[in-house]
C-alpha positions as a LaTeX table, in Angstrom:
\begin{tabular}{lrrr}
\hline
Residue & $x$ (\AA) & $y$ (\AA) & $z$ (\AA) \\
\hline
Unk1 & 0.00 & 0.00 & 0.00 \\
Unk2 & 2.78 & 2.42 & 0.88 \\
Unk3 & 4.61 & 1.78 & $-2.39$ \\
Unk4 & 1.46 & 2.22 & $-4.47$ \\
Unk5 & 0.82 & 5.48 & $-2.63$ \\
Unk6 & 4.37 & 6.65 & $-3.32$ \\
Unk7 & 3.97 & 5.75 & $-6.98$ \\
Unk8 & 0.82 & 7.86 & $-7.21$ \\
Unk9 & 2.44 & 10.88 & $-5.55$ \\
Unk10 & 6.02 & 10.70 & $-6.82$ \\
Unk11 & 7.35 & 13.83 & $-8.51$ \\
Unk12 & 10.60 & 14.46 & $-10.31$ \\
Unk13 & 11.39 & 17.46 & $-8.13$ \\
Unk14 & 15.12 & 18.14 & $-7.98$ \\
Unk15 & 16.09 & 14.62 & $-9.11$ \\
Unk16 & 17.66 & 14.01 & $-12.47$ \\
Unk17 & 15.35 & 12.36 & $-14.96$ \\
Unk18 & 17.49 & 9.23 & $-14.64$ \\
Unk19 & 17.10 & 9.14 & $-10.85$ \\
Unk20 & 13.37 & 9.85 & $-11.13$ \\
Unk21 & 12.81 & 6.99 & $-13.58$ \\
Unk22 & 15.05 & 4.67 & $-11.55$ \\
Unk23 & 12.96 & 5.30 & $-8.42$ \\
Unk24 & 9.75 & 4.52 & $-10.29$ \\
Unk25 & 11.30 & 1.35 & $-11.72$ \\
Unk26 & 12.42 & 0.32 & $-8.25$ \\
Unk27 & 8.89 & 0.74 & $-6.88$ \\
Unk28 & 7.41 & $-1.19$ & $-9.83$ \\
Unk29 & 9.94 & $-4.00$ & $-9.43$ \\
Unk30 & 9.32 & $-4.27$ & $-5.69$ \\
Unk31 & 5.55 & $-4.40$ & $-6.17$ \\
Unk32 & 5.95 & $-7.07$ & $-8.83$ \\
Unk33 & 8.22 & $-9.14$ & $-6.58$ \\
Unk34 & 5.58 & $-9.20$ & $-3.84$ \\
Unk35 & 2.84 & $-10.22$ & $-6.26$ \\
Unk36 & 1.23 & $-6.79$ & $-6.71$ \\
Unk37 & 2.19 & $-5.81$ & $-10.28$ \\
Unk38 & 1.45 & $-2.41$ & $-11.80$ \\
Unk39 & 0.08 & $-2.19$ & $-15.35$ \\
Unk40 & 2.17 & $-0.48$ & $-18.01$ \\
Unk41 & $-0.55$ & 2.16 & $-18.30$ \\
Unk42 & $-0.33$ & 2.96 & $-14.57$ \\
Unk43 & 3.47 & 3.09 & $-14.80$ \\
Unk44 & 3.29 & 5.55 & $-17.68$ \\
Unk45 & 0.68 & 7.61 & $-15.86$ \\
Unk46 & 2.92 & 7.83 & $-12.78$ \\
Unk47 & 5.88 & 8.92 & $-14.90$ \\
Unk48 & 3.97 & 11.61 & $-16.78$ \\
Unk49 & 2.05 & 12.91 & $-13.77$ \\
Unk50 & 5.27 & 13.45 & $-11.82$ \\
Unk51 & 7.02 & 15.52 & $-14.47$ \\
Unk52 & 7.11 & 19.32 & $-14.15$ \\
Unk53 & 5.54 & 21.63 & $-16.74$ \\
Unk54 & 8.84 & 22.18 & $-18.57$ \\
Unk55 & 8.57 & 18.57 & $-19.80$ \\
Unk56 & 5.19 & 19.32 & $-21.38$ \\
Unk57 & 5.76 & 19.52 & $-25.11$ \\
\hline
\end{tabular}
């Protein structure tokens, strides 16, 4: 539950894009390893929702 909550609220903030994506991947991998996988759509939604406006093209 905590990891899913973090995934929904994660933001890039001051992290590099690489660190931001690595954190999301880590959460996704952990959830999958405990039998609670995240759909690709939800992964993409988490990535896009957490990006700041300057990534909006």
